[in-house]
Short mmCIF file of C-alpha atoms and ligand atoms in Angstrom, two decimals:
data_model
loop_
_atom_site.label_atom_id
_atom_site.label_comp_id
_atom_site.label_asym_id
_atom_site.label_seq_id
_atom_site.Cartn_x
_atom_site.Cartn_y
_atom_site.Cartn_z
CA UNK A 21 13.72 102.20 12.19
CA UNK A 22 13.63 103.25 15.87
CA UNK A 23 11.34 105.20 18.17
CA UNK A 24 12.45 108.56 16.68
CA UNK A 25 10.41 107.52 13.60
CA UNK A 26 7.20 106.70 15.51
CA UNK A 27 4.38 108.62 13.82
CA UNK A 28 2.54 108.90 17.16
CA UNK A 29 5.44 110.76 18.76
CA UNK A 30 4.41 114.27 19.87
CA UNK A 31 6.36 117.17 21.38
CA UNK A 32 5.55 119.56 24.24
CA UNK A 33 6.25 122.26 21.64
CA UNK A 34 3.18 122.87 19.47
CA UNK A 35 3.79 121.89 15.86
CA UNK A 36 1.29 122.82 13.14
CA UNK A 37 -0.04 119.85 11.21
CA UNK A 38 1.56 120.90 7.94
CA UNK A 39 4.93 121.91 9.42
CA UNK A 40 8.14 120.82 7.66
CA UNK A 41 9.68 120.18 11.06
CA UNK A 42 7.74 117.78 13.30
CA UNK A 43 9.57 115.88 16.06
CA UNK A 44 10.26 113.06 13.57
CA UNK A 45 12.46 115.34 11.41
CA UNK A 46 15.23 116.86 13.61
CA UNK A 47 17.16 118.70 10.88
CA UNK A 48 20.48 120.44 11.55
CA UNK A 49 21.44 124.02 10.73
CA UNK A 50 23.40 127.00 11.98
CA UNK A 51 22.07 130.36 13.19
CA UNK A 52 22.71 133.33 15.45
CA UNK A 53 20.18 135.38 17.45
CA UNK A 54 19.08 138.57 15.62
CA UNK A 55 19.74 140.57 18.79
CA UNK A 56 23.40 139.49 18.63
CA UNK A 57 25.39 136.46 19.68
CA UNK A 58 27.57 133.69 18.31
CA UNK A 59 26.69 131.22 15.60
CA UNK A 60 25.56 127.89 17.06
CA UNK A 61 24.42 124.56 15.71
CA UNK A 62 20.65 124.21 16.03
CA UNK A 63 17.76 121.92 15.20
CA UNK A 64 14.24 122.96 14.22
CA UNK A 65 10.84 121.94 15.54
CA UNK A 66 7.65 123.64 14.33
CA UNK A 67 8.32 127.39 14.35
CA UNK A 68 11.19 127.14 16.83
CA UNK A 69 14.91 126.46 16.71
CA UNK A 70 16.67 124.63 19.53
CA UNK A 71 20.20 125.83 20.35
CA UNK A 72 22.25 122.64 20.78
CA UNK A 73 25.27 124.50 22.18
CA UNK A 74 23.22 125.54 25.21
CA UNK A 75 21.84 122.02 25.62
CA UNK A 76 25.40 120.69 25.47
CA UNK A 77 26.56 123.18 28.14
CA UNK A 78 23.67 122.02 30.33
CA UNK A 79 24.99 118.45 30.13
CA UNK A 80 22.20 117.03 27.96
CA UNK A 81 24.68 115.04 25.83
CA UNK A 82 26.67 113.62 28.76
CA UNK A 83 27.80 110.04 28.27
CA UNK A 84 27.60 110.19 24.46
CA UNK A 85 30.34 110.21 21.87
CA UNK A 86 29.99 113.97 21.41
CA UNK A 87 30.40 114.87 25.11
CA UNK A 88 33.20 117.44 25.50
CA UNK A 89 33.72 117.76 21.74
CA UNK A 90 32.26 121.31 21.70
CA UNK A 91 30.94 120.68 18.19
CA UNK A 92 27.77 122.74 18.62
CA UNK A 93 29.66 125.97 19.35
CA UNK A 94 31.11 125.85 15.83
CA UNK A 95 29.93 128.26 13.10
CA UNK A 96 29.28 125.32 10.73
CA UNK A 97 28.08 121.70 10.98
CA UNK A 98 31.43 120.32 9.74
CA UNK A 99 32.84 119.22 13.12
CA UNK A 100 29.60 117.38 13.95
CA UNK A 101 29.41 115.90 10.45
CA UNK A 102 32.96 114.53 10.73
CA UNK A 103 32.06 112.44 13.80
CA UNK A 104 30.24 109.72 11.93
CA UNK A 105 26.95 107.88 11.94
CA UNK A 106 26.99 106.67 15.55
CA UNK A 107 27.38 110.24 16.90
CA UNK A 108 24.65 111.54 14.55
CA UNK A 109 22.26 108.79 15.67
CA UNK A 110 22.96 109.31 19.38
CA UNK A 111 22.39 113.04 19.01
CA UNK A 112 19.12 112.53 17.11
CA UNK A 113 17.85 110.09 19.69
CA UNK A 114 18.61 112.42 22.64
CA UNK A 115 17.01 115.43 20.92
CA UNK A 116 13.94 113.33 20.14
CA UNK A 117 13.73 112.28 23.77
CA UNK A 118 14.03 115.73 25.36
CA UNK A 119 11.50 117.23 22.92
CA UNK A 120 8.98 114.42 23.62
CA UNK A 121 5.76 115.39 25.36
CA UNK A 122 6.44 113.52 28.58
CA UNK A 123 10.09 114.44 29.03
CA UNK A 124 10.52 117.24 31.63
CA UNK A 125 14.30 117.87 31.17
CA UNK A 126 13.94 120.93 28.95
CA UNK A 127 10.16 121.37 29.16
CA UNK A 128 10.23 122.21 32.87
CA UNK A 129 13.61 123.99 32.97
CA UNK A 130 12.55 127.61 32.39
CA UNK A 131 16.06 129.02 32.59
CA UNK A 132 17.44 126.65 29.94
CA UNK A 133 14.33 127.00 27.77
CA UNK A 134 14.79 130.78 27.71
CA UNK A 135 18.24 130.56 26.09
CA UNK A 136 17.88 127.30 24.13
CA UNK A 137 14.38 127.56 22.59
CA UNK A 138 14.14 130.48 20.15
CA UNK A 139 11.42 131.56 17.75
CA UNK A 140 12.60 131.15 14.15
CA UNK A 141 11.70 134.82 13.63
CA UNK A 142 14.36 135.82 16.17
CA UNK A 143 17.33 134.18 14.46
CA UNK A 144 19.34 134.57 11.25
CA UNK A 145 20.08 131.28 9.51
CA UNK A 146 23.57 130.95 8.01
CA UNK A 147 25.28 128.69 5.47
CA UNK A 148 25.15 125.38 7.38
CA UNK A 149 28.22 123.71 5.91
CA UNK A 150 31.69 124.83 4.90
CA UNK A 151 31.63 123.16 1.48
CA UNK A 152 35.12 122.02 0.46
CA UNK A 153 34.43 120.50 -2.93
CA UNK A 154 31.28 120.56 -5.01
CA UNK A 155 30.51 117.87 -7.59
CA UNK A 156 27.46 118.06 -9.82
CA UNK A 157 26.07 114.89 -11.36
CA UNK A 158 23.68 114.45 -14.29
CA UNK A 159 21.76 111.46 -12.96
CA UNK A 160 18.17 111.99 -14.10
CA UNK A 161 17.54 110.00 -17.26
CA UNK A 162 14.53 112.16 -18.11
CA UNK A 163 16.58 115.37 -17.78
CA UNK A 164 19.50 114.02 -19.83
CA UNK A 165 17.06 112.75 -22.48
CA UNK A 166 15.21 116.09 -22.67
CA UNK A 167 18.41 118.13 -22.97
CA UNK A 168 19.94 115.63 -25.42
CA UNK A 169 16.80 115.66 -27.57
CA UNK A 170 16.88 119.45 -27.77
CA UNK A 171 20.59 119.56 -28.67
CA UNK A 172 21.05 116.42 -30.80
CA UNK A 173 17.61 115.08 -31.66
CA UNK A 174 15.67 112.15 -30.12
CA UNK A 175 17.83 109.38 -31.66
CA UNK A 176 21.10 110.57 -30.11
CA UNK A 177 19.59 112.01 -26.92
CA UNK A 178 21.61 109.95 -24.43
CA UNK A 179 25.37 109.89 -25.02
CA UNK A 180 26.83 106.32 -25.27
CA UNK A 181 28.38 106.56 -21.77
CA UNK A 182 25.24 107.69 -19.93
CA UNK A 183 23.71 104.29 -19.09
CA UNK A 184 27.11 102.93 -17.96
CA UNK A 185 28.25 105.56 -15.45
CA UNK A 186 26.91 108.51 -13.44
CA UNK A 187 28.13 111.45 -15.54
CA UNK A 188 29.32 114.45 -13.51
CA UNK A 189 31.74 117.38 -13.34
CA UNK A 190 33.71 119.12 -10.63
CA UNK A 191 31.94 122.39 -9.78
CA UNK A 192 32.77 125.50 -7.77
CA UNK A 193 32.38 125.44 -3.96
CA UNK A 194 33.19 129.10 -3.21
CA UNK A 195 29.90 130.31 -4.72
CA UNK A 196 27.62 127.88 -2.86
CA UNK A 197 25.34 130.39 -1.12
CA UNK A 198 22.59 130.21 1.48
CA UNK A 199 18.96 130.26 0.33
CA UNK A 200 17.83 133.90 0.19
CA UNK A 201 21.10 135.23 -1.20
CA UNK A 202 20.42 137.42 -4.24
CA UNK A 203 21.40 135.95 -7.60
CA UNK A 204 23.06 138.52 -9.85
CA UNK A 205 22.59 137.93 -13.57
CA UNK A 206 26.00 136.96 -14.92
CA UNK A 207 27.69 138.45 -17.96
CA UNK A 208 29.62 136.34 -20.41
CA UNK A 209 30.43 135.29 -23.95
CA UNK A 210 27.67 133.79 -26.03
CA UNK A 211 27.21 132.99 -29.68
CA UNK A 212 23.57 133.25 -30.73
CA UNK A 213 22.69 131.01 -33.71
CA UNK A 214 21.91 134.16 -35.70
CA UNK A 215 25.44 135.53 -35.29
CA UNK A 216 28.72 134.43 -36.93
CA UNK A 217 30.86 135.88 -34.14
CA UNK A 218 30.57 135.56 -30.35
CA UNK A 219 29.19 138.53 -28.43
CA UNK A 220 29.77 139.69 -24.84
CA UNK A 221 27.00 140.85 -22.52
CA UNK A 222 24.29 139.90 -20.04
CA UNK A 223 23.21 136.25 -19.92
CA UNK A 224 19.84 136.12 -21.69
CA UNK A 225 19.01 132.49 -20.90
CA UNK A 226 19.27 132.42 -17.11
CA UNK A 227 17.88 129.22 -15.64
CA UNK A 228 17.39 127.27 -12.41
CA UNK A 229 18.07 123.58 -11.85
CA UNK A 230 16.08 121.66 -9.22
CA UNK A 231 18.53 119.32 -7.50
CA UNK A 232 19.10 117.54 -4.21
CA UNK A 233 22.50 117.79 -2.56
CA UNK A 234 24.17 115.02 -0.60
CA UNK A 235 26.42 116.36 2.19
CA UNK A 236 29.38 114.13 3.01
CA UNK A 237 29.86 113.50 6.73
CA UNK A 238 32.90 111.31 7.24
CA UNK A 239 35.23 111.16 4.25
CA UNK A 240 37.51 108.46 2.82
CA UNK A 241 41.30 108.34 2.55
CA UNK A 242 43.06 109.08 -0.73
CA UNK A 243 43.60 105.77 -2.50
CA UNK A 244 40.73 103.98 -0.74
CA UNK A 245 37.58 103.81 -2.87
CA UNK A 246 34.22 103.64 -1.05
CA UNK A 247 32.39 100.37 -1.88
CA UNK A 248 28.88 100.99 -3.14
CA UNK A 249 27.29 99.15 -0.20
CA UNK A 250 29.21 101.30 2.36
CA UNK A 251 28.56 104.59 0.58
CA UNK A 252 25.60 105.72 2.72
CA UNK A 253 27.75 105.48 5.87
CA UNK A 254 29.53 108.58 4.56
CA UNK A 255 26.34 110.60 4.00
CA UNK A 256 25.31 113.05 6.74
CA UNK A 257 22.17 114.26 5.01
CA UNK A 258 20.45 116.00 2.13
CA UNK A 259 19.48 119.57 1.24
CA UNK A 260 17.69 121.33 -1.61
CA UNK A 261 20.02 122.75 -4.26
CA UNK A 262 19.36 125.28 -7.00
CA UNK A 263 22.20 125.00 -9.49
CA UNK A 264 21.69 128.31 -11.33
CA UNK A 265 22.75 128.07 -14.97
CA UNK A 266 23.57 130.50 -17.81
CA UNK A 267 22.36 128.41 -20.75
CA UNK A 268 23.59 130.70 -23.54
CA UNK A 269 27.06 130.88 -21.95
CA UNK A 270 27.01 127.09 -21.50
CA UNK A 271 26.19 126.40 -25.16
CA UNK A 272 29.20 128.40 -26.39
CA UNK A 273 31.80 127.41 -23.78
CA UNK A 274 31.15 123.76 -22.93
CA UNK A 275 33.03 121.96 -25.70
CA UNK A 276 35.25 120.02 -25.02
CA UNK A 277 35.66 120.22 -21.21
CA UNK A 278 32.09 120.77 -19.99
CA UNK A 279 30.42 123.58 -18.04
CA UNK A 280 32.63 126.35 -16.60
CA UNK A 281 31.38 129.94 -16.16
CA UNK A 282 27.80 128.92 -16.95
CA UNK A 283 27.68 127.26 -13.54
CA UNK A 284 30.21 129.02 -11.31
CA UNK A 285 28.39 132.25 -10.32
CA UNK A 286 25.98 130.82 -7.73
CA UNK A 287 24.55 127.59 -6.33
CA UNK A 288 21.88 128.02 -3.63
CA UNK A 289 21.47 125.59 -0.74
CA UNK A 290 18.60 125.37 1.76
CA UNK A 291 19.52 126.15 5.42
CA UNK A 292 18.50 122.80 6.94
CA UNK A 293 20.25 119.47 6.39
CA UNK A 294 17.82 116.56 6.63
CA UNK A 295 19.63 113.47 7.89
CA UNK A 296 19.44 110.03 6.29
CA UNK A 297 18.01 108.84 9.63
CA UNK A 298 15.01 111.16 9.18
CA UNK A 299 14.54 109.90 5.60
CA UNK A 300 14.75 106.19 6.49
CA UNK A 301 10.95 105.55 6.42
CA UNK A 302 10.86 106.90 2.86
CA UNK A 303 13.52 104.63 1.37
CA UNK A 304 12.49 103.19 -2.02
CA UNK A 305 13.92 101.42 -5.04
CA UNK A 306 15.53 103.14 -8.02
CA UNK A 307 14.43 102.77 -11.65
CA UNK A 308 15.53 99.44 -13.14
CA UNK A 309 18.97 99.70 -14.74
CA UNK A 310 19.54 98.24 -18.18
CA UNK A 311 22.30 97.51 -19.15
CA UNK A 312 23.37 96.08 -15.80
CA UNK A 313 26.04 98.29 -14.26
CA UNK A 314 29.60 97.14 -13.53
CA UNK A 315 30.01 95.35 -10.18
CA UNK A 316 31.48 98.42 -8.46
CA UNK A 317 28.18 100.23 -9.16
CA UNK A 318 25.83 97.35 -8.35
CA UNK A 319 23.53 97.87 -5.33
CA UNK A 320 22.34 95.16 -2.99
CA UNK A 321 19.94 97.49 -1.17
CA UNK A 322 17.60 100.36 -2.06
CA UNK A 323 19.35 103.72 -1.97
CA UNK A 324 16.64 106.01 -3.26
CA UNK A 325 14.10 108.06 -1.29
CA UNK A 326 10.54 109.15 -1.99
CA UNK A 327 10.93 112.95 -1.73
CA UNK A 328 8.32 115.11 -3.45
CA UNK A 329 9.79 118.23 -5.03
CA UNK A 330 8.22 121.48 -6.24
CA UNK A 331 9.38 124.56 -8.14
CA UNK A 332 7.57 127.83 -7.39
CA UNK A 333 7.95 131.03 -9.43
CA UNK A 334 6.92 134.58 -8.57
CA UNK A 335 7.54 137.52 -10.93
CA UNK A 336 7.66 141.22 -9.96
CA UNK A 337 4.06 141.55 -11.19
CA UNK A 338 2.69 138.68 -9.10
CA UNK A 339 1.42 138.91 -5.50
CA UNK A 340 2.07 135.26 -4.78
CA UNK A 341 4.10 132.46 -6.27
CA UNK A 342 2.73 129.68 -8.46
CA UNK A 343 3.88 126.08 -8.86
CA UNK A 344 5.48 125.54 -12.27
CA UNK A 345 6.69 121.95 -11.80
CA UNK A 346 6.36 118.93 -9.49
CA UNK A 347 8.78 116.04 -9.52
CA UNK A 348 10.34 113.44 -7.19
CA UNK A 349 13.85 112.53 -6.03
CA UNK A 350 13.04 108.86 -6.70
CA UNK A 351 13.14 109.40 -10.48
CA UNK A 352 16.96 109.46 -10.28
CA UNK A 353 18.49 106.69 -12.39
CA UNK A 354 21.84 106.76 -10.56
CA UNK A 355 21.43 106.87 -6.75
CA UNK A 356 23.69 108.50 -4.16
CA UNK A 357 25.49 105.25 -3.30
CA UNK A 358 26.39 104.71 -6.95
CA UNK A 359 27.48 108.34 -7.30
CA UNK A 360 29.81 108.01 -4.29
CA UNK A 361 31.21 104.64 -5.44
CA UNK A 362 31.87 106.06 -8.90
CA UNK A 363 33.36 109.32 -7.57
CA UNK A 364 35.89 107.43 -5.40
CA UNK A 365 36.68 104.41 -7.63
CA UNK A 366 39.89 106.16 -8.76
CA UNK A 367 40.92 106.59 -5.12
CA UNK A 368 39.66 110.19 -5.03
CA UNK A 369 39.09 111.26 -1.42
CA UNK A 370 35.80 112.84 -0.34
CA UNK A 371 36.05 115.12 2.68
CA UNK A 372 33.67 116.28 5.38
CA UNK A 373 31.43 119.01 3.94
CA UNK A 374 31.75 117.98 0.31
CA UNK A 375 28.58 118.56 -1.69
CA UNK A 376 27.44 116.02 -4.27
CA UNK A 377 24.48 117.39 -6.20
CA UNK A 378 22.16 114.99 -8.01
CA UNK A 379 21.86 116.86 -11.25
CA UNK A 380 18.57 118.35 -12.41
CA UNK A 381 15.70 116.06 -11.43
CA UNK A 382 13.04 115.73 -14.11
CA UNK A 383 10.15 113.30 -14.16
CA UNK A 384 8.49 111.56 -17.11
CA UNK A 385 5.79 114.19 -17.66
CA UNK A 386 5.77 117.70 -19.10
CA UNK A 387 4.80 119.18 -15.73
CA UNK A 388 7.59 117.36 -13.88
CA UNK A 389 10.60 118.97 -15.54
CA UNK A 390 13.36 120.39 -13.33
CA UNK A 391 14.69 123.31 -15.39
CA UNK A 392 13.25 126.19 -17.41
CA UNK A 393 15.29 124.93 -20.39
CA UNK A 394 13.05 121.85 -20.42
CA UNK A 395 9.80 123.45 -19.20
CA UNK A 396 9.85 126.00 -22.04
CA UNK A 397 11.70 123.59 -24.39
CA UNK A 398 14.75 125.71 -25.16
CA UNK A 399 12.69 128.91 -25.35
CA UNK A 400 10.42 127.51 -28.09
CA UNK A 401 7.41 126.91 -25.82
CA UNK A 402 7.21 129.75 -23.25
CA UNK A 403 4.85 129.05 -20.35
CA UNK A 404 1.95 131.32 -19.42
CA UNK A 405 1.75 132.25 -15.73
CA UNK A 406 -1.59 132.75 -13.88
CA UNK A 407 -1.43 136.54 -14.44
CA UNK A 408 -0.92 136.15 -18.19
CA UNK A 409 2.83 136.85 -18.21
CA UNK A 410 5.01 134.54 -20.29
CA UNK A 411 8.36 133.01 -19.36
CA UNK A 412 10.98 131.17 -21.42
CA UNK A 413 13.90 131.96 -19.11
CA UNK A 414 14.26 133.97 -15.87
CA UNK A 415 13.80 137.75 -15.84
CA UNK A 416 15.18 140.23 -13.30
CA UNK A 417 12.96 140.29 -10.21
CA UNK A 418 11.83 136.68 -10.61
CA UNK A 419 11.88 134.67 -7.37
CA UNK A 420 12.41 130.90 -7.61
CA UNK A 421 11.56 128.76 -4.57
CA UNK A 422 12.34 125.04 -4.36
CA UNK A 423 10.44 122.91 -1.83
CA UNK A 424 10.81 119.27 -0.85
CA UNK A 425 9.02 116.94 1.53
CA UNK A 426 8.30 113.30 2.37
CA UNK A 427 4.73 112.44 3.29
CA UNK A 428 4.56 110.22 6.38
CA UNK A 429 1.55 108.85 8.22
CA UNK A 430 0.19 111.98 9.94
CA UNK A 431 3.38 114.00 9.54
CA UNK A 432 5.74 115.24 6.86
CA UNK A 433 9.51 115.49 6.76
CA UNK A 434 10.13 118.84 5.05
CA UNK A 435 13.29 120.41 3.68
CA UNK A 436 12.25 124.05 4.19
CA UNK A 437 12.71 126.39 1.22
CA UNK A 438 15.56 127.14 -1.14
CA UNK A 439 14.92 130.65 -2.46
CA UNK A 440 16.71 132.97 -4.88
CA UNK A 441 15.72 136.28 -6.47
CA UNK A 442 17.25 137.39 -9.76
CA UNK A 443 18.94 140.79 -9.64
CA UNK A 444 20.13 142.81 -12.68
CA UNK A 445 23.73 142.31 -13.82
CA UNK A 446 26.45 144.52 -12.30
MN1 MN B 9 23.36 120.98 -12.31
#
């Protein structure tokens, strides 16, 4: 912990008490001014974004590892992410300093302020990371147990491998889209239980999955596994992920190689990456693991974080959204360090910008489930919304918003929103 985490730290920029982005957060994203201009790397504070390319040009980062690297003029965070932990920490510490109440560098420089401090209403956020490879895990015991119970009954809910390794699959990176991108209902093959033959048509069991995504900063070389205790050194930060799923397509296609088209049409990511540095005060232990994992998966330290998560739903008929589930990142049985150690134990190389999603995060209670499949128990127990409408799966016009935040003393570290609206099939 350092002075960037001090809960008494205040900025000369006014930040509302409930803001996701106090001076202790310092998230990273990419945007361009609505009135026109290049994409730049930015941070957020309160209702403002700070253009780091302009700060760099003004010499704010002189004497640091990133000086002269021109990484903030890039249209993605990848170049910055590839520089490693020391560069990320230096950058965070300088931004924290120049946004602090008593620091005049930017506060009293009207010319620089005019081009570098922009209202969030005057910019368009863009996809922050060029995602090279996308891996989706299945690391919530509660989620795996719920899904297994529905498909195989309570006695065979967890497959024999589940408690020994973080189960995952290689997903599709090309359809990772920015929060706000419309989600078009996919078409595909399904085989309803009532039919002897498969049918082709619109997905009728469209679902969301509440997940957190780990964004890889510096990668590893092919043939050099990442030890579990070094794994976090490779993590730039976390974002909210909605891993949209076509459940009826999944049920028909997934044997024997796992999900394919049921998962490849869209995965939404929130625009701000929250760094591990910002999350440090919220570090916590993971659920106890029994049986004990193999040595290559055994942690010495805590690698989980106390991040509260919410799913909001708004239908076409509703004027405002309602919360349909609340859960927490810290329910994850397999943590990010174990996921990275497992992913690379074969020598597989992770690269800058790779996305490792946690898998759907469900908690122990009925109101802490991370997918509609579980919330409405496979369609058998539709939920009733405040206006009387019922939902078993998503309908056209439904808007799903994921939120995440850590509660600090007098401030919160928020993740912003990850939003998607369902549009009719093409
Ligand atoms: Mn998933």
